[in-house]
Every structure is written in structure tokens, then in C-alpha cells.
Coordinates of C-alpha atoms and ligand atoms in Angstrom, one line a residue:
M94 CA -12.3 -22.4 17.8
V95 CA -15.2 -21.2 15.4
A96 CA -13.7 -21.5 11.7
I97 CA -14.2 -17.8 10.2
R98 CA -16.2 -17.4 7.4
Y99 CA -15.3 -15.4 4.8
E100 CA -18.4 -12.8 4.7
D101 CA -17.9 -12.2 8.5
I102 CA -14.3 -11.0 7.3
V103 CA -15.7 -8.3 4.9
K104 CA -18.1 -7.1 7.6
V105 CA -15.0 -6.6 9.6
P106 CA -13.4 -3.1 10.3
K107 CA -9.7 -3.2 8.2
A108 CA -7.4 -0.4 7.8
L109 CA -5.0 -0.6 4.9
L110 CA -1.9 1.5 4.4
H111 CA -0.4 -0.1 1.0
D112 CA -2.5 -0.1 -1.7
H113 CA -1.8 1.3 -5.5
L114 CA -4.6 3.8 -7.1
D115 CA -2.9 2.3 -10.5
G116 CA -2.6 -1.3 -9.4
G117 CA -6.7 -1.5 -8.3
L118 CA -9.1 -0.5 -11.2
R119 CA -11.8 -2.2 -11.9
P120 CA -11.4 -4.6 -15.1
A121 CA -14.1 -3.1 -16.6
T122 CA -13.0 0.3 -15.9
V123 CA -10.2 -0.3 -17.9
V124 CA -12.0 -1.4 -20.9
E125 CA -14.2 1.6 -21.0
L126 CA -11.1 4.3 -20.6
A127 CA -9.5 2.3 -22.9
A128 CA -11.7 2.6 -25.7
E129 CA -12.4 6.0 -24.8
V130 CA -8.9 7.0 -25.5
G131 CA -8.1 4.2 -28.5
H132 CA -5.5 2.2 -25.8
E133 CA -4.8 -1.3 -27.0
L134 CA -5.6 -3.8 -24.0
P135 CA -4.4 -7.4 -24.1
T136 CA -8.2 -8.3 -24.4
T137 CA -11.2 -6.0 -24.1
D138 CA -13.3 -8.7 -21.6
P139 CA -13.3 -7.3 -18.7
E140 CA -13.3 -10.6 -16.9
A141 CA -10.9 -12.1 -19.2
L142 CA -8.5 -8.9 -18.7
G143 CA -8.6 -9.3 -15.1
R144 CA -7.4 -12.6 -15.4
W145 CA -4.4 -11.1 -18.1
F146 CA -3.3 -8.8 -15.4
V147 CA -3.3 -11.4 -12.6
E148 CA -1.4 -13.7 -15.0
A149 CA 0.9 -11.1 -16.7
A150 CA 2.0 -10.3 -12.8
N151 CA 2.7 -13.6 -11.8
S152 CA 6.0 -13.3 -13.7
G153 CA 8.5 -14.1 -10.1
S154 CA 9.9 -10.4 -11.2
L155 CA 9.4 -7.1 -9.8
E156 CA 10.5 -5.8 -13.1
R157 CA 8.0 -8.0 -15.5
Y158 CA 5.2 -7.6 -13.0
L159 CA 6.0 -3.6 -13.5
E160 CA 5.1 -3.7 -17.1
T161 CA 1.7 -4.7 -16.6
F162 CA 1.2 -1.1 -15.0
A163 CA 1.4 0.3 -19.1
H164 CA -2.2 -0.4 -19.6
T165 CA -3.6 1.1 -16.3
V166 CA -1.1 4.4 -16.5
A167 CA -2.4 5.0 -19.9
V168 CA -6.4 5.5 -19.5
M169 CA -5.4 7.5 -16.2
Q170 CA -4.0 10.8 -18.2
T171 CA -7.4 12.8 -17.7
A172 CA -8.7 14.7 -14.9
P173 CA -12.3 12.9 -15.0
A174 CA -10.3 9.5 -15.4
L175 CA -8.2 10.3 -12.9
R176 CA -11.5 11.5 -10.8
R177 CA -13.3 8.2 -11.6
V178 CA -10.8 5.5 -11.0
A179 CA -10.1 7.2 -7.3
R180 CA -14.3 7.5 -6.6
E181 CA -14.0 3.9 -7.5
C182 CA -11.1 2.9 -5.5
A183 CA -13.0 4.4 -2.4
L184 CA -16.5 2.4 -3.3
D185 CA -14.4 -1.0 -3.7
L186 CA -12.6 -0.5 -0.7
A187 CA -15.7 0.9 1.8
A188 CA -17.5 -2.3 0.0
D189 CA -15.0 -4.8 1.2
G190 CA -15.2 -3.4 4.5
V191 CA -11.8 -1.0 4.6
V192 CA -12.8 1.8 7.0
Y193 CA -9.1 3.4 7.1
A194 CA -6.9 3.1 4.0
E195 CA -3.9 5.1 2.3
V196 CA -3.7 5.0 -1.5
R197 CA -0.7 5.9 -3.5
F198 CA 0.0 6.5 -6.8
A199 CA 2.9 8.7 -8.8
P200 CA 1.4 11.8 -10.5
E201 CA 4.3 12.5 -12.7
Q202 CA 3.2 9.1 -14.3
H203 CA 0.0 10.8 -15.6
L204 CA 1.0 14.2 -17.4
E205 CA 0.9 12.4 -21.0
Q206 CA -2.0 14.9 -21.8
H207 CA -0.7 18.1 -20.5
L208 CA -2.3 17.9 -17.0
T209 CA 0.2 19.6 -14.5
L210 CA 1.3 17.7 -11.1
D211 CA -1.3 20.0 -9.1
E212 CA -4.5 19.2 -11.6
V213 CA -3.4 15.1 -11.2
V214 CA -3.6 15.7 -7.5
E215 CA -6.8 17.7 -7.4
A216 CA -8.7 15.2 -9.4
V217 CA -7.5 12.2 -7.5
V218 CA -8.5 13.9 -4.4
A219 CA -12.0 14.9 -5.8
G220 CA -12.3 11.5 -6.7
F221 CA -11.5 10.0 -3.1
V222 CA -14.1 12.1 -1.4
E223 CA -17.0 11.8 -3.8
G224 CA -16.1 7.9 -3.3
S225 CA -15.8 8.3 0.2
E226 CA -19.3 10.4 0.3
Q227 CA -21.2 7.5 -1.3
A228 CA -20.0 5.1 0.7
A229 CA -20.8 7.0 4.1
A230 CA -24.3 7.5 2.3
A231 CA -24.3 3.3 1.3
G232 CA -23.7 2.7 5.2
T233 CA -20.1 1.5 5.0
P234 CA -17.9 4.8 5.8
I235 CA -14.1 4.9 5.0
R236 CA -11.2 7.6 5.5
I237 CA -8.7 7.7 2.7
G238 CA -5.2 9.7 2.3
T239 CA -3.7 9.8 -0.4
L240 CA 0.4 9.2 -0.4
L241 CA 2.4 10.8 -3.4
T242 CA 4.9 8.4 -5.1
A243 CA 8.0 9.3 -7.0
M244 CA 9.6 6.7 -9.2
R245 CA 12.6 5.8 -8.1
H246 CA 14.1 5.4 -11.4
A247 CA 13.5 9.1 -12.6
A248 CA 14.7 12.1 -11.1
R249 CA 11.6 14.3 -9.5
S250 CA 11.0 13.3 -6.2
Q251 CA 12.0 16.8 -4.5
E252 CA 9.1 18.4 -7.1
I253 CA 6.9 15.5 -6.2
A254 CA 7.8 15.7 -2.4
E255 CA 7.4 19.8 -2.3
L256 CA 3.8 18.9 -4.0
A257 CA 2.6 16.1 -1.6
V258 CA 3.5 19.4 1.0
R259 CA 1.6 21.6 -0.9
H260 CA -1.3 19.6 -0.3
R261 CA -0.4 18.4 3.3
D262 CA -4.0 19.8 4.0
T263 CA -6.2 18.6 1.5
G264 CA -5.8 15.0 1.4
V265 CA -2.5 14.2 0.6
V266 CA -1.0 12.5 4.4
G267 CA 2.5 11.2 2.7
F268 CA 5.1 10.3 0.3
D269 CA 6.7 7.3 -0.9
I270 CA 9.0 5.8 -3.5
A271 CA 7.8 3.0 -5.6
G272 CA 9.7 1.2 -9.0
A273 CA 12.3 -1.2 -9.7
E274 CA 14.2 -1.6 -6.3
A275 CA 17.7 -3.7 -7.8
G276 CA 19.9 -0.4 -9.1
F277 CA 17.9 1.8 -7.5
P278 CA 18.9 3.0 -3.9
P279 CA 16.9 4.9 -1.8
T280 CA 19.6 7.2 -1.1
R281 CA 19.1 8.6 -4.8
H282 CA 16.5 10.3 -3.5
L283 CA 17.8 11.6 -0.3
D284 CA 17.9 15.7 -0.8
A285 CA 13.4 15.0 -0.8
F286 CA 13.4 12.9 2.1
E287 CA 15.7 15.4 4.3
Y288 CA 12.9 18.1 2.5
L289 CA 10.3 16.4 3.6
Q290 CA 12.0 15.4 7.5
R291 CA 12.3 19.3 7.5
E292 CA 8.7 20.0 6.7
N293 CA 7.9 17.8 9.5
F294 CA 5.6 15.3 6.9
H295 CA 5.8 11.7 7.1
F296 CA 7.0 9.0 4.3
T297 CA 7.5 5.8 3.5
I298 CA 10.0 3.6 1.4
H299 CA 9.4 0.3 -1.2
A300 CA 12.8 -1.3 0.5
G301 CA 13.4 -5.0 0.9
E302 CA 11.2 -6.7 -1.7
A303 CA 13.1 -7.4 -5.0
F304 CA 16.3 -6.2 -3.2
G305 CA 17.4 -6.8 0.4
L306 CA 19.0 -5.8 3.2
P307 CA 21.2 -2.9 2.5
S308 CA 17.6 -1.2 0.5
I309 CA 16.4 -1.7 4.5
W310 CA 18.9 -0.2 6.1
Q311 CA 18.9 2.9 3.7
A312 CA 15.6 3.4 3.5
I313 CA 15.6 3.8 7.5
Q314 CA 19.0 5.1 8.8
W315 CA 19.9 7.6 5.8
C316 CA 16.7 8.5 4.7
G317 CA 14.6 8.4 8.1
A318 CA 11.5 6.3 6.6
D319 CA 8.7 6.1 9.4
R320 CA 7.6 2.9 7.3
L321 CA 8.7 0.2 5.2
G322 CA 6.9 -0.9 2.5
H323 CA 7.3 -4.4 1.9
G324 CA 10.2 -4.3 4.2
V325 CA 9.9 -8.5 3.9
R326 CA 13.6 -9.2 3.3
I327 CA 14.1 -7.8 7.0
V328 CA 13.8 -12.0 7.8
D329 CA 17.5 -12.1 6.2
D330 CA 18.8 -10.6 9.3
I331 CA 17.3 -13.2 11.5
T332 CA 19.2 -16.4 12.2
P333 CA 16.5 -19.2 12.4
G334 CA 15.9 -20.9 15.4
P335 CA 14.9 -21.4 18.5
P336 CA 15.3 -19.3 19.2
P337 CA 15.3 -17.1 15.9
V338 CA 18.2 -14.3 16.5
L339 CA 17.9 -11.0 15.3
G340 CA 20.6 -9.5 13.8
R341 CA 21.3 -5.4 14.6
L342 CA 18.8 -4.3 11.7
A343 CA 16.4 -6.6 12.5
A344 CA 16.2 -5.8 16.3
Y345 CA 16.7 -1.9 15.4
V346 CA 13.3 -2.3 13.1
R347 CA 10.8 -4.4 16.0
D348 CA 12.1 -2.2 18.8
K349 CA 11.8 0.9 17.0
R350 CA 8.6 -0.5 16.1
I351 CA 8.9 0.7 12.6
P352 CA 5.6 -0.7 10.9
L353 CA 6.2 -3.2 7.7
E354 CA 3.5 -3.0 5.1
L355 CA 3.7 -6.5 4.1
C356 CA 1.6 -7.6 1.1
P357 CA 1.1 -11.5 0.7
S358 CA -0.5 -12.2 -2.9
S359 CA 2.1 -9.4 -4.3
N360 CA 5.1 -10.8 -2.5
V361 CA 4.1 -14.3 -4.3
Q362 CA 3.6 -12.8 -7.6
T363 CA 7.0 -11.2 -7.7
G364 CA 9.1 -13.7 -6.0
A365 CA 10.2 -12.3 -3.0
V366 CA 8.6 -15.4 -0.9
A367 CA 8.1 -18.7 -3.0
S368 CA 4.4 -19.1 -1.6
I369 CA 1.6 -17.7 1.2
V370 CA 2.3 -20.6 3.7
D371 CA 6.2 -19.8 3.2
H372 CA 5.3 -16.3 4.2
P373 CA 7.9 -14.4 6.7
I374 CA 4.7 -13.1 8.3
G375 CA 4.1 -15.8 10.6
L376 CA 7.6 -15.3 11.9
L377 CA 7.3 -11.6 11.9
R378 CA 4.4 -12.0 13.8
D379 CA 5.8 -14.1 16.5
L380 CA 8.3 -11.9 17.0
R381 CA 6.5 -9.1 17.8
F382 CA 7.4 -6.8 14.9
R383 CA 4.6 -4.1 14.0
V384 CA 3.5 -6.4 11.3
T385 CA 0.2 -5.2 9.1
V386 CA -1.6 -6.8 6.0
N387 CA -1.6 -5.0 2.7
T388 CA -2.8 -5.2 -0.8
D389 CA -0.3 -3.7 -2.7
N390 CA -2.1 -4.5 -6.4
R391 CA -5.6 -5.3 -6.6
L392 CA -5.9 -5.5 -10.2
M393 CA -2.8 -7.4 -10.3
S394 CA -3.4 -9.9 -7.7
G395 CA -6.8 -10.7 -8.1
T396 CA -6.9 -10.0 -4.7
S397 CA -9.4 -7.3 -1.4
M398 CA -8.2 -6.8 1.5
S399 CA -10.9 -9.8 3.1
R400 CA -8.7 -11.5 0.8
E401 CA -5.4 -11.1 1.9
M402 CA -6.6 -11.9 5.3
A403 CA -8.5 -14.9 4.8
L404 CA -5.3 -16.2 2.9
L405 CA -3.2 -15.5 6.1
V406 CA -6.4 -17.0 8.2
D407 CA -5.8 -20.5 6.0
A408 CA -2.0 -20.6 6.0
F409 CA -1.6 -19.6 9.6
G410 CA -4.4 -20.8 11.4
Y411 CA -5.6 -17.0 12.0
G412 CA -7.8 -16.2 13.9
W413 CA -10.3 -12.5 15.2
K414 CA -7.7 -11.7 17.9
E415 CA -4.7 -12.1 15.1
L416 CA -7.0 -9.8 12.8
Q417 CA -7.8 -7.5 15.0
W418 CA -3.8 -7.1 15.7
F419 CA -3.0 -6.6 12.2
T420 CA -5.7 -4.1 12.0
I421 CA -4.5 -2.0 15.4
N422 CA -1.2 -2.0 14.3
A423 CA -2.4 -0.8 10.7
M424 CA -4.0 2.0 12.4
K425 CA -1.6 2.9 15.1
S426 CA 1.2 3.6 12.2
A427 CA -1.3 5.4 9.7
F428 CA -0.1 9.4 8.5
I429 CA -3.0 10.8 9.9
P430 CA -3.3 12.6 13.0
F431 CA -2.8 10.7 16.4
D432 CA -6.7 11.8 17.6
E433 CA -8.1 10.7 14.4
R434 CA -6.5 7.2 15.0
L435 CA -6.9 6.5 18.1
R436 CA -11.1 7.4 17.5
I437 CA -11.0 4.6 15.0
I438 CA -9.4 1.8 17.1
D439 CA -11.7 2.7 19.9
E440 CA -14.9 4.0 18.2
V441 CA -14.8 1.3 15.3
I442 CA -12.2 -1.3 15.3
K443 CA -12.4 -2.5 19.0
P444 CA -16.3 -2.7 19.5
A445 CA -16.3 -4.5 16.0
Y446 CA -13.9 -7.2 16.5
G447 CA -15.0 -7.1 20.3
K448 CA -18.2 -8.4 19.7
L449 CA -16.0 -11.5 17.9
L450 CA -13.8 -12.3 20.7
A451 CA -16.8 -12.6 22.9
Ligands
2ND130 O1 5.4 -3.7 -5.3 C1 5.5 -2.4 -5.8 N1 7.1 -2.5 -5.7 C2 7.5 -1.2 -7.1 N2 7.0 -0.5 -7.3 C3 5.4 -1.1 -6.9 C4 4.8 -1.8 -6.4 N3 4.1 -1.6 -7.0 C5 3.2 -0.5 -7.8 N4 4.7 0.1 -8.3 C6 5.2 1.0 -8.9 C7 3.9 0.9 -10.4 C8 3.2 2.0 -10.1 O2 2.6 2.6 -11.6 C9 3.7 3.3 -8.7 C10 2.7 3.9 -8.8 O3 1.8 3.6 -8.1 O4 4.3 2.1 -8.4
ZN131 ZN1 3.9 -1.1 -4.0

């Protein structure tokens, strides 16, 4: 087999379902925006700041990992700042060969300078539109859908769900809950999920990352999640083989084709898995779960979609066939309409991988 080159992974089309806007800022942008608002950073050298984020996020605990977001959220409190961050996000993803991305953030965390929730969403969506237009002009087209996140420790999920539905025709394609998982089960937000189902809207839930099977079970069987954010702890319901034996919940997730938004580097940093080679993605792929590969937080992990793919190539010996499978899985699981998903699969993804596979 011909070795896969990193620059070819960058060129090939990729689809990304789980990426946080406030976890993907350019370090130089954090420095500039912090200077404008007088926010104190651990260092004002962009390179050193990039390293600081990765080291601080390498904490082995989700709670400590999340503390690093104080510095990004602090500089994302005005419409121009939100718009800039979203525009740069679109450009960075497109330059990395991402052709479809769903990017999420929590509007309730961006109200410190008195923006309304609607103004926050409008600024971010405008930034994505602007960035996508610039990316298309540069020859790297990207389609971006926005997901609105509610923080699971707070009590604004119904309000954020209504906000998402209000903006469904202008860029918002889904809803999510995030934040510390232990002690904050998805059923705390059942009203919001039931509302979204009545609205025929889409949602994913961060579940099975820092907490195990009960969280996944609630997300799917109580709340009706379309996808699982991480969901990596589903392996706790698989008895190692050979052959591996699936418990009832694992079988349900696999057989219903519920997409797993796996984020390899992030999982190592929060201690959910020991290392990339130990990541259950290998087992879950072999068992034909609907596995997708994601970045989670590019700044905190010092990563990109191409880098996550390359890490899996190194750890599991994957080739273009597997990278295409992950990409098509993600595209099939996207929250945009079916005909748009199919168009990207048939006209963008398959022709590009077809050339490499030939
Ligand atoms: O991996 C994660 N698990 C739970 N919460 C997360 C993760 N990555 C980011 N967040 C939180 C921190 C952000 O401020 C928030 C919205 O993007 O979502
Ligand atoms: Zn996440």
C-alpha cells in the first residue's frame, strides 16, 4: 500500500460534525481581541499561547479542560468579535480541506456586553457566511451549518432551543448540550428536547465522554438524540472478544445507525481514553458503528481535521478507503436536508476519493 501523505489528507474533502467555535480560535486572534478588551492572558505571544492552551487542556479531566475556555469566551462578547471568529473559523476549516462543517457554540456565554441572544446568533452566522464566501473565492468551498449549544449546568436550554428554531431558516441546523457531564444528566433538559422533537428539529447531545452508559442511555432513550457527541463510552457495553459481544444499548446504537461524533485527541486530553492507539474507534469501526471523526476543539488540542485523520492513519494503518468511509458517515449524519447531503457525497466526496483509490 502506498503511504498516505499529510498534504494529500489536507487536499481530500472532509466532513466535520463536532467542532466548537469557542474552541477553535487562532491564537493570534485571541491575543488581539484580548488586548482590545483588556482581558489578561497567560502570555501574549501567539505561539506560546497556542502551546499554553494545549498544555492546560492536557489535564486528564473534562472539568479542568473546560477551564481553558474562560480565555476564549472572554474575547467573544461583541458582534464584531463573534463575526471575526466565525469568519476565521470558516476560512481555517476550508483551507484544511473541510467541505462540510457543523460548528457549535453556546449563545448564553456571549451576553456579558449586553448583546441579545438573537444578536449573538446573527453575528456568528454572518461571520460564517462571510468566511464561506471568501473561501469559495479562494477555490476552497465550504458549507457550514451552525449548532446552538445550551450549557448543561445552567437552566436556559428551553430558551436556547427556541432560539435555534427561530434561526432554522437562516443558518442554524441543530441543537446540543455541553459542559461538565458528571452530575448533569441530559434528562435535566427533557422539556427542551421534547419541544425540539415537536418542532421536527435536529439535536445531538454530549454524552458518554466523562460519564458512561447511563448518560448515553438517557440521551437516546429519554431525550431522543439524533447523534451522540463523543459517545465513546459505549464500549463499556461491549464485552471484549473474540468475538466482541454487544450489550443491549450498544446493539441499539449500532443497529439504529446512531452516529458517534468521536474526537480522538480531545478524548486523550480529558482522560476518556489513554492514547490514540488505545482509542475505541478501532473496535467501533470494526463493529461497523456509524463512526465519524471530529476535532472538538482545534485550539485546545492543537489540531485540525487533517491531523485527526493522520493520527488515525498512523495508529490504525487506515488508508483512503477508511478515510472515505468516515467522511461519508459524517455526511450521511449531517443535519442539512438529505438532497444536499447526497449532492456533497456524490459530487464532491466520492469523485475525490475515487481518484485516490483507483
Ligand atoms: O468535549 C466537550 N465536552 C463538553 N463540553 C465541551 C466540550 N468541548 C467544549 N465544551 C463546552 C465548552 C464551550 O464553552 C461550550 C460551547 O462551545 O462547550
Ligand atoms: Zn464537544
